[in-house]
Coordinates of C-alpha atoms in Angstrom, one line a residue:
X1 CA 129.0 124.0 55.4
X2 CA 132.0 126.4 55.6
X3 CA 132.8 128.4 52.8
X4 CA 136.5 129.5 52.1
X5 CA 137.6 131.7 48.8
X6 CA 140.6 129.4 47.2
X7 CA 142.8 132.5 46.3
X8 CA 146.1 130.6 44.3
X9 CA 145.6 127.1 45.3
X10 CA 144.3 124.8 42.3
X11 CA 141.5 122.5 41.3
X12 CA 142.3 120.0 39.7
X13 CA 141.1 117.0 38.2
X14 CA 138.4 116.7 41.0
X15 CA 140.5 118.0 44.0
X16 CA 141.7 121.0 45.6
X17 CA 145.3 121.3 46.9
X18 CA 145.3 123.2 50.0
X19 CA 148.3 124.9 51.4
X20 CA 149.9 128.4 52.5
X21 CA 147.6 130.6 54.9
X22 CA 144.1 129.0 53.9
X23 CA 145.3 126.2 54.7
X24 CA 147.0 127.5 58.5
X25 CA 143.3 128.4 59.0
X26 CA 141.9 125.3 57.8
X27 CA 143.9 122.7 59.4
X28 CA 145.4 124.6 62.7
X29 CA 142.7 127.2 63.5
X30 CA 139.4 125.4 62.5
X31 CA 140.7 121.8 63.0
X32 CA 139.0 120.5 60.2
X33 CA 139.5 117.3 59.9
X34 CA 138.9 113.8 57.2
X35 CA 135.2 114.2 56.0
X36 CA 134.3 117.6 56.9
X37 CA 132.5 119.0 54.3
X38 CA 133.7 122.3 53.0
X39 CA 132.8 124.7 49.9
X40 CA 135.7 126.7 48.0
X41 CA 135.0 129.9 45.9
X42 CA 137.7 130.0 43.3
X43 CA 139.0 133.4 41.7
X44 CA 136.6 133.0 38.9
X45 CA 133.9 133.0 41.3
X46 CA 133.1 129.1 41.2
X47 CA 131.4 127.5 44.1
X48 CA 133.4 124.1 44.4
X49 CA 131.4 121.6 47.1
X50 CA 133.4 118.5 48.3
X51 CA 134.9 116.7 51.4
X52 CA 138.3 117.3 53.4
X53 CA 139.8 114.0 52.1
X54 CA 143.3 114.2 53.6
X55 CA 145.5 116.4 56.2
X56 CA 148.8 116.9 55.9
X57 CA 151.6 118.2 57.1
X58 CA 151.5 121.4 55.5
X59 CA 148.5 120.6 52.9
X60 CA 145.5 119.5 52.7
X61 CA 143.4 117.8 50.0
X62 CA 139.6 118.5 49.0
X63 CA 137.5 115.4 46.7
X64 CA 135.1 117.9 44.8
X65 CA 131.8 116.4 44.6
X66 CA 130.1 119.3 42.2
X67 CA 130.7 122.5 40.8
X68 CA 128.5 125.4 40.6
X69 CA 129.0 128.2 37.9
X70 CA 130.2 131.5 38.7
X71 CA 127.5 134.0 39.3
X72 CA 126.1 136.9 37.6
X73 CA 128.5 140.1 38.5
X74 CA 127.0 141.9 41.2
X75 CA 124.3 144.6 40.2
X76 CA 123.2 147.7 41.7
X77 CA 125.0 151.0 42.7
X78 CA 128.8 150.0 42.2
X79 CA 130.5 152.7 45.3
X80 CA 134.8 153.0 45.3
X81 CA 136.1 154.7 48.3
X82 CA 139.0 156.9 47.9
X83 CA 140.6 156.6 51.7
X84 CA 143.3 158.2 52.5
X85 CA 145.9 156.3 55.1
X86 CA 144.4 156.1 58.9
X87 CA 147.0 155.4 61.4
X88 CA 147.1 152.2 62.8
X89 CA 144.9 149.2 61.9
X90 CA 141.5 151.5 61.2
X91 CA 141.7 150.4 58.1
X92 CA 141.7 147.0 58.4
X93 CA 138.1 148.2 60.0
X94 CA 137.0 150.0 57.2
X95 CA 138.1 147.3 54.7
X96 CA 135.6 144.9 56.8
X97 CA 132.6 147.1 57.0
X98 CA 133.0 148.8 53.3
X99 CA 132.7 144.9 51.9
X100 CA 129.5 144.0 54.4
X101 CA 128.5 147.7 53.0
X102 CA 128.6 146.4 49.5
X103 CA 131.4 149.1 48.2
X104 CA 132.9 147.7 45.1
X105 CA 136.5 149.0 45.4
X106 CA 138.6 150.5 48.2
X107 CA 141.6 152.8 47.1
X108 CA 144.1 153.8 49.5
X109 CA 146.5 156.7 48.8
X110 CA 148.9 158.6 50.7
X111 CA 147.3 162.1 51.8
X112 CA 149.5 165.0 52.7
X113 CA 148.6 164.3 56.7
X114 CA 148.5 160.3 56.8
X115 CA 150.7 159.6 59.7
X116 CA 151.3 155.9 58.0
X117 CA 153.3 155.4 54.4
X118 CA 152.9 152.6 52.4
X119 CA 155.9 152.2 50.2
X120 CA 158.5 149.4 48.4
X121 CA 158.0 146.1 50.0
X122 CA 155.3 147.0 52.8
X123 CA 153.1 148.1 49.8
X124 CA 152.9 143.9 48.5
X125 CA 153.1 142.4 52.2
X126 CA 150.4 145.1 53.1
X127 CA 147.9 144.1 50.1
X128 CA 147.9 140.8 50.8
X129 CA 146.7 141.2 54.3
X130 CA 143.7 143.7 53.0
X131 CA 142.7 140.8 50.0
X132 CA 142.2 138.5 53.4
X133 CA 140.9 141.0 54.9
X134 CA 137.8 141.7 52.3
X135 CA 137.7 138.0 51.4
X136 CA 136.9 136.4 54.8
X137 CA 134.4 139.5 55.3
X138 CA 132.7 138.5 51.8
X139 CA 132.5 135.2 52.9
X140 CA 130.9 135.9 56.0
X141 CA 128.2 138.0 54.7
X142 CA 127.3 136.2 51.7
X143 CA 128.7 138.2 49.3
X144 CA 130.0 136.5 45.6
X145 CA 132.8 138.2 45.4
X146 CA 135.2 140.5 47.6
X147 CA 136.0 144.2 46.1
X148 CA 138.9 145.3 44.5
X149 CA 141.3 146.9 46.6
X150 CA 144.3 149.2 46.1
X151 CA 147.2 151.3 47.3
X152 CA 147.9 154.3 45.3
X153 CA 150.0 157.6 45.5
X154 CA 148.9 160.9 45.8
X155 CA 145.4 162.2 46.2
X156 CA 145.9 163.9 42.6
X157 CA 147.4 161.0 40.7
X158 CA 144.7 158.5 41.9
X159 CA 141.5 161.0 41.2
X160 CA 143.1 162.2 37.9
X161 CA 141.0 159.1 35.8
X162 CA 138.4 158.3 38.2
X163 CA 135.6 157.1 35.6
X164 CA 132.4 157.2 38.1
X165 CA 129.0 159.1 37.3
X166 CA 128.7 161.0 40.8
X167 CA 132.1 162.4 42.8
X168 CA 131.6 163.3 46.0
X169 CA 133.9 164.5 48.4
X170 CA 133.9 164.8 52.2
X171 CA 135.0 167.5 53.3
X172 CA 134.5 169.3 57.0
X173 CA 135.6 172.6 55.5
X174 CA 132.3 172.8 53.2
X175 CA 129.5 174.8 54.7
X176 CA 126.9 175.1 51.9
X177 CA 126.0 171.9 50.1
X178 CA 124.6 169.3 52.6
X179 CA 124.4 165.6 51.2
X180 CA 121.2 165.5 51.4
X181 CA 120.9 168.6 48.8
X182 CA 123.6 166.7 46.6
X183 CA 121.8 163.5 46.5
X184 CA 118.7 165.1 45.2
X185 CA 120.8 166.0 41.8
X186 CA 120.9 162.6 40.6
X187 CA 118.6 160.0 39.8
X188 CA 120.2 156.6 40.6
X189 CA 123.6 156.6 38.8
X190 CA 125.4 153.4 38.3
X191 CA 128.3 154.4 40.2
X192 CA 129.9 156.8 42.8
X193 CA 133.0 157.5 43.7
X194 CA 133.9 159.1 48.0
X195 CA 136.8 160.5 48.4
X196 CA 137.6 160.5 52.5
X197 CA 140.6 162.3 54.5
X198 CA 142.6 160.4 56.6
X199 CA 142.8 162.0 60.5
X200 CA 143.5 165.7 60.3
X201 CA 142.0 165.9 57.0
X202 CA 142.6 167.4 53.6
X203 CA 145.0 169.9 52.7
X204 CA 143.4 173.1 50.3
X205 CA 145.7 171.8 48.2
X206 CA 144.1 168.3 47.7
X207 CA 140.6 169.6 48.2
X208 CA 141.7 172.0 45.0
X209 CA 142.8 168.9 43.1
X210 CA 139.8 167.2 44.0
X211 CA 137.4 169.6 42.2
X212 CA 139.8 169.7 39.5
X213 CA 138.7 166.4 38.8
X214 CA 134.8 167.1 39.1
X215 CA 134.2 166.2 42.8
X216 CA 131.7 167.6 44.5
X217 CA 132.4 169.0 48.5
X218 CA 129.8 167.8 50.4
X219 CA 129.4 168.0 54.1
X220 CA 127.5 165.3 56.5
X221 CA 126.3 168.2 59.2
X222 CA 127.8 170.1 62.2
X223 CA 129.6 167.0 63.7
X224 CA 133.3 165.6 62.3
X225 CA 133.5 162.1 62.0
X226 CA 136.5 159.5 62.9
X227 CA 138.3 158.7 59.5
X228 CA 136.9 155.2 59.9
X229 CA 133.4 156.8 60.6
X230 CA 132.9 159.0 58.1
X231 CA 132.9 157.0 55.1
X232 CA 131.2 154.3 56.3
X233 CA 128.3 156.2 57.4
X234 CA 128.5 157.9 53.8
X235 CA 128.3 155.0 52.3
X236 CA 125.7 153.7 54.2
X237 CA 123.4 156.4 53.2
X238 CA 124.3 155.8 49.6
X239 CA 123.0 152.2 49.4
X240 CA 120.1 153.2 51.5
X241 CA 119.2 156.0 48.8
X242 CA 120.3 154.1 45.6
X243 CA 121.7 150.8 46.4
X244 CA 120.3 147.7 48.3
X245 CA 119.9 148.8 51.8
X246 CA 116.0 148.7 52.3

């Protein structure tokens, strides 16, 4: 059965309207057609369980045939990545992985060196496209819900109420403490907060406001990773070490 997350279309009274871009991929991508049997994860996390009952012309209707209740909220090690903007569509990538990864929120913000700007009405058309992005990944690995994601300003202005237990920042101009050390400081926090360059790094000045904010510089090793390497393979190693990787 195929699973799709609902986003703003409604259930009601024992069916689910269908129309907009779910139902572009529902209808003209997948072809689904009278009687396929579908599942659709509304916003509050309900699994609805029914049967395509009509295709229309630009909608489609689901017959629900039962309703499961939301799940418990995800527990374990809850991870945000701080990213700063990668040229390009690396962060469509990154988006992808960091849900399969389990990361609980993605914040972008606009580095001193990010090539790409996210401002006034590309910022709204540009969220919308990441919330697809994570959704369809949750979906595919099983996840219950998708993370938060968000587009902020300036390095400073996003770290300056960042609430997590552990802060750690990547940072290729640290030579001293390894990860490795770092992790050995803690005993399995709740959360943890990365803070990642986009390509050409930090500036001294955001590394400075950084540990302003109690982040910690740590370094991965002698080699420099890809923007959309490095804090995937970060956060990789923190679900291995606290979170659910096994």
């Amino acid at each position: 059965m195929r699973s799709f997350f609902l986003g703003d279309n409604p259930v009601s009274d024992g069916e689910a309207t269908v129309t907009g871009e779910l139902y572009r991929h529902m209808a003209r991508v997948l072809r689904l057609k009278q009687g396929a049997e579908v599942e659709l994860v509304d916003n509050d996390g309900r699994r609805h369980s029914g049967v395509v009952e009509e295709v229309g012309a630009k909608s489609l209707t689901v017959r629900i045939a039962a309703t499961t209740a939301a799940p418990e909220p995800e527990q374990g090690l809850r991870i945000t990545l701080y990213q700063g903007l990668p040229k390009g569509d690396k962060l469509d990538l990154i988006l992808q992985k960091c849900t399969e990864l389990g990361v609980a929120e993605v914040v972008t913000f606009d580095a001193a060196r990010s090539v790409a700007k996210l401002r006034g009405e590309k910022t709204a058309g540009k969220l919308a496209r990441f919330e697809k992005i994570v959704q369809e990944a949750a979906r595919q690995c099983g996840r219950s819900a998708a993370p938060q994601v968000a587009i902020r300003g300036s390095l400073k202005d996003v770290l300056s109420d960042a609430p997590q237990a552990v802060k750690l920042l990547l940072w290729e101009g640290e030579e001293k403490t390894t990860l490795r050390e770092c992790l050995e400081r803690y005993q399995a926090p709740e959360s943890v907060a990365v803070v990642v360059g986009p390509e050409g790094g930090l500036t001294s000045g955001e590394v400075a406001a950084a540990l302003a904010c109690g982040f910690t510089p740590v370094t991965l090793g002698k080699r420099i990773l890809r923007t959309e390497t490095a804090g995937l393979a970060l956060v990789s190693i923190l679900q291995f070490h606290w979170g659910d990787l096994g």
